[in-house]
Tab-separated table of C-alpha atoms in Angstrom:
chain	number	residue	atom	x	y	z
A	14	UNK	CA	-5.206	79.221	101.113
A	15	UNK	CA	-3.742	80.193	104.487
A	16	UNK	CA	-0.200	81.453	104.949
A	17	UNK	CA	1.906	82.567	107.879
A	18	UNK	CA	4.907	84.833	107.306
A	19	UNK	CA	7.494	85.238	110.031
A	20	UNK	CA	10.151	87.937	109.966
A	21	UNK	CA	12.811	89.672	112.009
A	22	UNK	CA	10.487	92.668	112.056
A	23	UNK	CA	7.376	94.098	110.438
A	24	UNK	CA	7.167	97.767	109.415
A	25	UNK	CA	3.458	98.546	109.508
A	26	UNK	CA	3.427	101.638	107.261
A	27	UNK	CA	1.474	103.923	109.593
A	28	UNK	CA	2.262	107.552	110.426
A	29	UNK	CA	3.725	106.637	113.816
A	30	UNK	CA	6.319	104.406	112.183
A	31	UNK	CA	5.322	101.280	114.081
A	32	UNK	CA	7.885	98.470	113.918
A	33	UNK	CA	7.030	95.054	115.366
A	34	UNK	CA	10.105	92.916	116.161
A	35	UNK	CA	10.033	89.116	115.773
A	36	UNK	CA	6.713	89.316	114.001
A	37	UNK	CA	4.155	87.108	112.336
A	38	UNK	CA	1.719	87.978	109.554
A	39	UNK	CA	-1.187	85.700	108.684
A	40	UNK	CA	-2.901	85.680	105.289
A	41	UNK	CA	-6.153	84.068	104.260
A	42	UNK	CA	-7.937	84.545	100.939
A	43	UNK	CA	-5.465	87.298	99.969
A	44	UNK	CA	-6.240	89.409	103.072
A	45	UNK	CA	-4.299	89.983	106.290
A	46	UNK	CA	-5.874	88.257	109.301
A	47	UNK	CA	-3.133	88.766	111.912
A	48	UNK	CA	-0.194	91.137	112.317
A	49	UNK	CA	1.801	91.213	115.520
A	50	UNK	CA	4.474	89.570	117.664
A	51	UNK	CA	5.023	85.950	116.690
A	52	UNK	CA	4.852	84.938	120.350
A	53	UNK	CA	1.258	86.200	120.534
A	54	UNK	CA	0.055	84.838	117.196
A	55	UNK	CA	-2.829	82.347	117.068
A	56	UNK	CA	-2.142	78.730	116.222
A	57	UNK	CA	-1.019	78.480	112.590
A	58	UNK	CA	-2.921	75.258	112.004
A	59	UNK	CA	-2.421	73.998	108.461
A	60	UNK	CA	-1.143	77.318	107.113
A	61	UNK	CA	1.866	77.359	104.807
A	62	UNK	CA	4.703	78.900	106.839
A	63	UNK	CA	7.023	81.315	105.003
A	64	UNK	CA	9.988	82.341	107.135
A	65	UNK	CA	11.890	85.346	105.790
A	66	UNK	CA	15.231	86.341	107.329
A	67	UNK	CA	14.674	90.072	106.967
A	68	UNK	CA	11.941	92.663	107.352
A	69	UNK	CA	8.407	92.674	105.932
A	70	UNK	CA	6.955	95.916	104.597
A	71	UNK	CA	3.584	96.707	103.052
A	72	UNK	CA	3.626	96.911	99.278
A	73	UNK	CA	4.588	100.454	98.341
A	74	UNK	CA	2.002	102.661	96.601
A	75	UNK	CA	3.239	104.933	93.808
A	76	UNK	CA	0.706	107.785	93.790
A	77	UNK	CA	1.633	109.284	90.408
A	78	UNK	CA	3.292	107.688	87.418
A	79	UNK	CA	3.353	107.536	83.647
A	80	UNK	CA	5.184	104.221	83.757
A	81	UNK	CA	5.076	103.315	80.032
A	82	UNK	CA	7.415	106.264	79.501
A	83	UNK	CA	10.271	103.848	80.179
A	84	UNK	CA	10.442	104.055	76.388
A	85	UNK	CA	11.753	107.626	76.768
A	86	UNK	CA	13.981	107.191	79.799
A	87	UNK	CA	16.923	109.574	79.781
A	88	UNK	CA	15.771	111.530	76.729
A	89	UNK	CA	15.827	115.350	76.529
A	90	UNK	CA	18.241	115.674	79.422
A	91	UNK	CA	18.516	119.218	80.739
A	92	UNK	CA	15.330	120.666	79.256
A	93	UNK	CA	12.690	122.384	81.413
A	94	UNK	CA	9.233	120.833	81.479
A	95	UNK	CA	7.559	122.849	78.693
A	96	UNK	CA	10.333	122.280	76.148
A	97	UNK	CA	10.821	118.689	77.324
A	98	UNK	CA	7.175	117.972	76.483
A	99	UNK	CA	6.862	119.963	73.239
A	100	UNK	CA	10.201	119.185	71.618
A	101	UNK	CA	10.816	115.568	72.590
A	102	UNK	CA	8.081	113.720	74.453
A	103	UNK	CA	4.882	114.660	72.640
A	104	UNK	CA	6.340	114.083	69.139
A	105	UNK	CA	7.505	110.611	70.156
A	106	UNK	CA	4.249	109.806	71.915
A	107	UNK	CA	2.423	110.631	68.683
A	108	UNK	CA	4.112	107.552	67.188
A	109	UNK	CA	3.144	105.188	70.016
A	110	UNK	CA	1.076	102.101	69.301
A	111	UNK	CA	-1.067	100.258	71.854
A	112	UNK	CA	1.427	97.385	71.666
A	113	UNK	CA	4.206	99.801	72.600
A	114	UNK	CA	2.253	100.892	75.670
A	115	UNK	CA	1.551	97.349	76.851
A	116	UNK	CA	5.140	96.174	76.454
A	117	UNK	CA	6.479	99.306	78.150
A	118	UNK	CA	4.015	99.055	81.024
A	119	UNK	CA	4.881	95.401	81.515
A	120	UNK	CA	8.569	96.281	81.778
A	121	UNK	CA	7.846	99.188	84.099
A	122	UNK	CA	5.650	97.013	86.285
A	123	UNK	CA	8.472	94.496	86.663
A	124	UNK	CA	10.818	97.343	87.596
A	125	UNK	CA	8.412	98.592	90.246
A	126	UNK	CA	7.719	95.144	91.685
A	127	UNK	CA	11.434	94.469	92.037
A	128	UNK	CA	11.626	97.717	94.019
A	129	UNK	CA	8.739	96.795	96.294
A	130	UNK	CA	6.041	98.876	94.538
A	131	UNK	CA	2.910	96.763	94.243
A	132	UNK	CA	0.407	99.496	93.259
A	133	UNK	CA	0.791	102.502	90.979
A	134	UNK	CA	-1.479	105.288	89.785
A	135	UNK	CA	-1.042	105.541	86.030
A	136	UNK	CA	-2.078	108.330	83.687
A	137	UNK	CA	-1.271	107.267	80.149
A	138	UNK	CA	-2.619	106.318	76.743
A	139	UNK	CA	-4.232	102.926	75.985
A	140	UNK	CA	-5.501	102.335	79.538
A	141	UNK	CA	-6.817	98.873	78.715
A	142	UNK	CA	-3.339	97.818	77.616
A	143	UNK	CA	-1.931	99.168	80.890
A	144	UNK	CA	-4.445	96.964	82.692
A	145	UNK	CA	-3.405	93.981	80.571
A	146	UNK	CA	0.236	94.592	81.467
A	147	UNK	CA	-0.309	94.570	85.236
A	148	UNK	CA	-2.525	91.564	84.749
A	149	UNK	CA	0.539	89.790	83.362
A	150	UNK	CA	2.920	90.864	86.109
A	151	UNK	CA	0.499	90.454	89.012
A	152	UNK	CA	0.717	94.051	90.206
A	153	UNK	CA	-2.112	96.498	90.936
A	154	UNK	CA	-2.898	99.772	89.189
A	155	UNK	CA	-5.287	102.679	89.358
A	156	UNK	CA	-5.453	103.810	85.736
A	157	UNK	CA	-6.622	107.388	85.189
A	158	UNK	CA	-7.704	107.426	81.551
A	159	UNK	CA	-6.073	110.550	80.108
A	160	UNK	CA	-7.948	113.447	78.550
A	161	UNK	CA	-5.652	115.418	76.277
A	162	UNK	CA	-6.272	117.412	73.069
A	163	UNK	CA	-3.606	115.854	70.857
A	164	UNK	CA	-3.701	115.309	67.070
A	165	UNK	CA	-5.170	111.976	66.129
A	166	UNK	CA	-7.072	111.528	69.381
A	167	UNK	CA	-10.893	111.580	69.581
A	168	UNK	CA	-12.758	114.719	70.604
A	169	UNK	CA	-12.476	115.460	74.304
A	170	UNK	CA	-16.154	114.693	74.911
A	171	UNK	CA	-15.626	111.266	73.349
A	172	UNK	CA	-12.505	110.691	75.446
A	173	UNK	CA	-14.500	111.442	78.593
A	174	UNK	CA	-17.375	109.178	77.602
A	175	UNK	CA	-14.925	106.364	76.856
A	176	UNK	CA	-13.226	106.859	80.237
A	177	UNK	CA	-16.523	106.564	82.105
A	178	UNK	CA	-17.557	103.480	80.134
A	179	UNK	CA	-14.226	101.804	80.781
A	180	UNK	CA	-14.491	102.420	84.518
A	181	UNK	CA	-18.001	100.994	84.613
A	182	UNK	CA	-16.806	97.736	83.054
A	183	UNK	CA	-13.924	97.159	85.518
A	184	UNK	CA	-14.204	93.870	87.455
A	185	UNK	CA	-13.858	95.419	90.944
A	186	UNK	CA	-11.448	92.794	92.293
A	187	UNK	CA	-8.917	95.345	93.535
A	188	UNK	CA	-6.349	94.603	90.841
A	189	UNK	CA	-7.222	97.346	88.348
A	190	UNK	CA	-9.365	100.392	89.013
A	191	UNK	CA	-10.060	103.040	86.389
A	192	UNK	CA	-10.365	106.758	86.979
A	193	UNK	CA	-10.377	109.920	84.890
A	194	UNK	CA	-7.152	111.780	84.108
A	195	UNK	CA	-7.681	115.257	82.606
A	196	UNK	CA	-4.107	116.377	82.058
A	197	UNK	CA	-4.086	119.911	83.481
A	198	UNK	CA	-5.728	123.330	83.493
A	199	UNK	CA	-3.080	124.644	81.099
A	200	UNK	CA	-3.744	121.996	78.442
A	201	UNK	CA	-7.522	121.550	78.620
A	202	UNK	CA	-10.493	123.914	78.347
A	203	UNK	CA	-12.027	124.622	81.735
A	204	UNK	CA	-15.467	123.287	80.715
A	205	UNK	CA	-13.852	119.924	79.953
A	206	UNK	CA	-12.272	119.859	83.404
A	207	UNK	CA	-15.633	120.682	84.950
A	208	UNK	CA	-17.388	117.909	83.004
A	209	UNK	CA	-14.690	115.396	83.913
A	210	UNK	CA	-15.004	116.301	87.595
A	211	UNK	CA	-18.782	115.983	87.485
A	212	UNK	CA	-18.501	112.537	85.886
A	213	UNK	CA	-15.927	111.414	88.462
A	214	UNK	CA	-18.160	112.534	91.337
A	215	UNK	CA	-21.230	110.901	89.819
A	216	UNK	CA	-19.514	107.539	89.452
A	217	UNK	CA	-17.215	107.658	92.507
A	218	UNK	CA	-14.059	107.664	90.382
A	219	UNK	CA	-10.637	109.084	91.089
A	220	UNK	CA	-10.044	112.373	89.254
A	221	UNK	CA	-6.311	112.772	88.711
A	222	UNK	CA	-4.681	115.842	87.163
A	223	UNK	CA	-1.477	117.887	87.218
A	224	UNK	CA	-1.681	121.058	89.304
A	225	UNK	CA	0.793	123.909	89.834
A	226	UNK	CA	3.804	121.866	88.759
A	227	UNK	CA	5.858	124.821	87.512
A	228	UNK	CA	6.000	128.530	88.290
A	229	UNK	CA	5.275	129.366	84.644
A	230	UNK	CA	2.082	127.322	84.597
A	231	UNK	CA	0.651	129.241	87.542
A	232	UNK	CA	1.815	132.620	86.272
A	233	UNK	CA	0.208	132.108	82.860
A	234	UNK	CA	-3.140	131.060	84.303
A	235	UNK	CA	-3.032	133.878	86.849
A	236	UNK	CA	-2.424	136.378	84.067
A	237	UNK	CA	-5.314	134.983	82.025
A	238	UNK	CA	-7.893	134.351	84.749
A	239	UNK	CA	-6.717	136.321	87.759
A	240	UNK	CA	-6.681	133.181	89.913
A	241	UNK	CA	-4.137	130.644	91.116
A	242	UNK	CA	-4.475	127.148	89.692
A	243	UNK	CA	-6.263	125.708	92.772
A	244	UNK	CA	-8.559	128.736	92.975
A	245	UNK	CA	-9.334	128.430	89.271
A	246	UNK	CA	-10.258	124.772	89.715
A	247	UNK	CA	-12.465	125.623	92.679
A	248	UNK	CA	-14.182	128.422	90.754
A	249	UNK	CA	-15.017	126.029	87.911
A	250	UNK	CA	-16.401	123.257	90.139
A	251	UNK	CA	-13.544	120.860	89.508
A	252	UNK	CA	-12.885	120.118	93.182
A	253	UNK	CA	-14.865	117.790	95.418
A	254	UNK	CA	-15.054	114.001	95.392
A	255	UNK	CA	-11.911	111.907	94.942
A	256	UNK	CA	-9.438	114.443	93.552
A	257	UNK	CA	-5.716	113.682	93.391
A	258	UNK	CA	-3.551	116.645	92.378
A	259	UNK	CA	-0.106	115.720	91.115
A	260	UNK	CA	2.789	117.966	92.172
A	261	UNK	CA	1.184	121.046	93.831
A	262	UNK	CA	4.593	122.689	93.991
A	263	UNK	CA	3.712	126.352	93.473
A	264	UNK	CA	0.912	126.793	95.971
A	265	UNK	CA	0.454	129.324	98.758
A	266	UNK	CA	-1.404	129.222	102.071
A	267	UNK	CA	-4.694	130.142	100.390
A	268	UNK	CA	-4.306	127.307	97.901
A	269	UNK	CA	-3.590	124.834	100.688
A	270	UNK	CA	-6.697	125.987	102.503
A	271	UNK	CA	-8.659	125.120	99.367
A	272	UNK	CA	-7.038	121.684	99.316
A	273	UNK	CA	-8.059	121.225	102.961
A	274	UNK	CA	-11.590	122.547	102.399
A	275	UNK	CA	-12.261	120.275	99.417
A	276	UNK	CA	-10.204	117.348	100.794
A	277	UNK	CA	-7.978	117.318	97.727
A	278	UNK	CA	-5.100	114.823	97.980
A	279	UNK	CA	-1.619	115.533	96.629
A	280	UNK	CA	0.779	113.222	94.793
A	281	UNK	CA	4.204	114.561	95.761
A	282	UNK	CA	6.931	113.843	93.165
A	283	UNK	CA	10.226	115.125	94.589
A	284	UNK	CA	12.627	113.472	92.142
A	285	UNK	CA	10.857	114.643	88.993
A	286	UNK	CA	10.344	118.142	90.407
A	287	UNK	CA	14.041	118.346	91.289
A	288	UNK	CA	15.315	116.936	87.985
A	289	UNK	CA	13.216	119.377	85.943
A	290	UNK	CA	13.980	122.228	88.380
A	291	UNK	CA	10.265	122.709	88.955
A	292	UNK	CA	10.637	123.392	92.679
A	293	UNK	CA	10.040	121.782	96.080
A	294	UNK	CA	6.463	121.238	97.224
A	295	UNK	CA	5.556	122.489	100.739
A	296	UNK	CA	4.920	119.038	102.164
A	297	UNK	CA	5.208	120.084	105.818
A	298	UNK	CA	2.597	122.790	105.366
A	299	UNK	CA	0.295	120.305	103.631
A	300	UNK	CA	0.558	117.732	106.392
A	301	UNK	CA	0.113	120.324	109.123
A	302	UNK	CA	-3.198	121.338	107.512
A	303	UNK	CA	-4.382	117.763	107.272
A	304	UNK	CA	-4.007	117.569	103.497
A	305	UNK	CA	-3.605	113.974	102.366
A	306	UNK	CA	-0.252	113.426	100.639
A	307	UNK	CA	1.129	110.377	98.846
A	308	UNK	CA	4.508	109.915	97.227
A	309	UNK	CA	4.911	109.396	93.480
A	310	UNK	CA	7.809	108.862	91.124
A	311	UNK	CA	6.201	110.612	88.143
A	312	UNK	CA	7.218	109.086	84.812
A	313	UNK	CA	10.526	107.287	84.262
A	314	UNK	CA	11.393	109.846	81.588
A	315	UNK	CA	11.380	112.697	84.104
A	316	UNK	CA	12.644	110.899	87.209
A	317	UNK	CA	14.415	108.813	85.466
A	318	UNK	CA	13.414	105.793	87.514
A	319	UNK	CA	10.546	104.128	89.323
A	320	UNK	CA	12.419	103.575	92.587
A	321	UNK	CA	9.959	104.802	95.213
A	322	UNK	CA	12.278	103.918	98.096
A	323	UNK	CA	14.827	106.338	96.653
A	324	UNK	CA	12.126	108.989	96.497
A	325	UNK	CA	11.263	108.390	100.160
A	326	UNK	CA	14.770	109.465	101.102
A	327	UNK	CA	14.678	112.424	98.714
A	328	UNK	CA	11.295	113.575	100.013
A	329	UNK	CA	12.631	113.699	103.561
A	330	UNK	CA	15.824	115.459	102.472
A	331	UNK	CA	14.088	118.139	100.385
A	332	UNK	CA	11.440	118.829	103.023
A	333	UNK	CA	14.149	119.415	105.600
A	334	UNK	CA	16.109	121.591	103.209
A	335	UNK	CA	13.048	123.672	102.297
A	336	UNK	CA	12.097	124.269	105.928
A	337	UNK	CA	15.631	124.533	107.270
A	338	UNK	CA	14.786	121.956	109.912
A	339	UNK	CA	16.001	118.405	110.462
A	340	UNK	CA	12.569	117.563	111.878
A	341	UNK	CA	10.521	118.920	108.947
A	342	UNK	CA	9.724	115.372	107.770
A	343	UNK	CA	10.595	112.431	109.992
A	344	UNK	CA	11.774	109.078	108.696
A	345	UNK	CA	8.476	107.568	109.831
A	346	UNK	CA	6.452	110.187	107.950
A	347	UNK	CA	8.567	109.855	104.818
A	348	UNK	CA	8.044	106.086	104.689
A	349	UNK	CA	4.334	106.547	105.459
A	350	UNK	CA	4.046	108.799	102.376
A	351	UNK	CA	4.883	105.762	100.221
A	352	UNK	CA	2.639	103.343	102.107
A	353	UNK	CA	-0.368	104.161	104.313
A	354	UNK	CA	-0.555	107.829	103.362
A	355	UNK	CA	-0.341	107.076	99.638
A	356	UNK	CA	-3.129	104.514	99.931
A	357	UNK	CA	-5.229	107.108	101.750
A	358	UNK	CA	-4.421	109.758	99.131
A	359	UNK	CA	-5.744	107.590	96.304
A	360	UNK	CA	-8.791	106.446	98.274
A	361	UNK	CA	-7.710	102.827	98.750
A	362	UNK	CA	-7.999	101.901	102.440
A	363	UNK	CA	-7.409	98.265	101.503
A	364	UNK	CA	-3.749	98.946	100.657
A	365	UNK	CA	-0.628	100.509	102.108
A	366	UNK	CA	-0.385	99.058	105.613
A	367	UNK	CA	0.208	95.697	107.202
A	368	UNK	CA	-3.021	95.684	109.183
A	369	UNK	CA	-5.841	93.191	109.602
A	370	UNK	CA	-8.368	93.380	106.784
A	371	UNK	CA	-6.045	94.931	104.216
A	372	UNK	CA	-4.803	93.148	101.125
A	373	UNK	CA	-1.798	90.890	101.579
A	374	UNK	CA	0.715	92.898	99.553
A	375	UNK	CA	4.041	92.131	101.222
A	376	UNK	CA	7.652	93.090	100.552
A	377	UNK	CA	10.641	91.286	102.034
A	378	UNK	CA	13.776	93.385	102.472
A	379	UNK	CA	16.907	91.403	103.291
A	380	UNK	CA	18.528	93.339	106.125
A	381	UNK	CA	21.564	91.036	106.391
A	382	UNK	CA	23.651	93.858	105.025
A	383	UNK	CA	26.041	96.439	106.460
A	384	UNK	CA	23.501	99.120	105.548
A	385	UNK	CA	21.248	97.768	108.299
A	386	UNK	CA	23.716	97.731	111.175
A	387	UNK	CA	23.521	98.562	113.957
A	388	UNK	CA	19.934	98.037	115.085
A	389	UNK	CA	19.881	99.045	118.728
A	390	UNK	CA	16.097	99.479	118.938
A	391	UNK	CA	13.114	98.679	116.642
A	392	UNK	CA	12.823	102.235	115.209
A	393	UNK	CA	16.349	101.854	113.804
A	394	UNK	CA	14.939	99.449	111.200
A	395	UNK	CA	12.720	102.191	109.774
A	396	UNK	CA	15.490	104.783	109.991
A	397	UNK	CA	17.823	102.543	107.991
A	398	UNK	CA	15.104	101.854	105.418
A	399	UNK	CA	14.709	105.574	104.762
A	400	UNK	CA	18.293	106.814	105.001
A	401	UNK	CA	20.391	103.746	104.142
A	402	UNK	CA	18.178	101.174	102.481
A	403	UNK	CA	17.980	100.709	98.744
A	404	UNK	CA	15.626	98.792	96.485
A	405	UNK	CA	18.423	96.344	95.616
A	406	UNK	CA	17.780	94.751	99.013
A	407	UNK	CA	14.189	93.846	98.093
A	408	UNK	CA	14.271	90.070	97.774
A	409	UNK	CA	10.667	88.877	97.603
A	410	UNK	CA	7.261	90.399	96.866
A	411	UNK	CA	3.749	89.007	97.227
A	412	UNK	CA	0.572	90.633	95.882
A	413	UNK	CA	-2.550	89.303	97.537
A	414	UNK	CA	-0.356	86.546	98.955
A	415	UNK	CA	0.783	85.481	95.480
A	416	UNK	CA	4.568	85.501	94.893
A	417	UNK	CA	5.515	87.870	92.055
A	418	UNK	CA	9.200	88.402	92.915
A	419	UNK	CA	11.372	85.654	94.345
A	420	UNK	CA	14.998	86.229	95.296
A	421	UNK	CA	15.041	89.463	93.311
A	422	UNK	CA	13.636	87.939	90.111
A	423	UNK	CA	10.142	88.513	88.728
A	424	UNK	CA	8.291	85.194	88.633
A	425	UNK	CA	5.545	86.145	86.198
A	426	UNK	CA	7.313	87.453	83.071
A	427	UNK	CA	10.721	87.253	81.403
A	428	UNK	CA	12.519	90.503	82.284
A	429	UNK	CA	15.400	89.970	79.856
A	430	UNK	CA	13.050	89.452	76.930
A	431	UNK	CA	11.236	92.635	77.927
A	432	UNK	CA	14.482	94.586	78.092
A	433	UNK	CA	15.323	93.756	74.494
A	434	UNK	CA	11.789	94.541	73.332
A	435	UNK	CA	11.755	97.934	75.073
A	436	UNK	CA	15.146	98.850	73.586
A	437	UNK	CA	13.957	98.037	70.051
A	438	UNK	CA	10.722	99.990	70.400
A	439	UNK	CA	12.426	102.992	71.991
A	440	UNK	CA	14.882	103.165	69.089
A	441	UNK	CA	12.032	103.153	66.582
A	442	UNK	CA	10.189	105.961	68.386
A	443	UNK	CA	13.341	108.071	68.642
A	444	UNK	CA	14.151	107.717	64.955
A	445	UNK	CA	10.889	109.250	63.776
């Protein structure tokens, strides 16, 4: 099937913040075959023409999420991370069923699609049910099978073996990719982290873990081992290969040099870090060193949403506040963190930009709104997206050229039915 999309403008999703006015985008076999000015486009032939009145963006890439935690949204308000986990989240998660996870992930996937997020990196229980959920909604996911020593779960060696076997059986069509998700250095024995990293390198899998999220985490490990969290991981052969470190808030120049040396990517989660008072990651310093950075929401119980466009604005604001400079993170860079940079951070060069050869994941934002006036030059479109735009203006979404949101409504599942199901399950989990 061939399609041609025409739009008032296309935002490419590159670091330069390229905006193409009066643009055309051609799709064939779920890939992009042309992106540029409509006046220069090749003959459309028999392609289906889809004319959108607003702006086309690449599908956003959420680099770190625990999306099924929509079941715990808004719970344990005001608690710091350690107490939030121990006193509220982990006890409720102990009562989760695989059905709970699939229903919650389905609802979360709908929420993300309606906000323009077409791909998310998930670290959560029942990874196969997470895959089934995005299969229903039509989204994409990179599912890092979690390794965590919790009561009732298999031995860690068995968890790792299961994670590798699951990844080997994945179909490889770009919809669902499995990785390995050892939770963190403060929850897992270091030999387990080392074994997980070795397995990820051997099989070319993404290794995704939490690193230096809070000051207490780093201080405890420093007191025990005499090393910062990144240095500890390097010393135990955890780094190398496709490593994605969530948060990386409490890191110094030496730690960032390790990230650069080992080409470790960072999933930056500004909303969750702010809500839990964990701190502000040094994004400018990371980018200046060439560290790959992608933007993530974290889970909807610590954010409390999955609105990546809102986090784009917050990322720019917090970076400027941290550095005391209004140029610390430009609008173009902030948007890139949720698109091209995020795709690069997770090792998926087929996603994140509207460029020939990439997958046809498209988002239509209706800019016929006061928030998008005035537009005196093409860069104003991107500026408004970052500082004024909201996810409520997302009207349509296509994944691989397939429509999954039309006029703000998910086309693949019944969102209202999901809402009621999530509410019922959340009440059961909260009641004990």
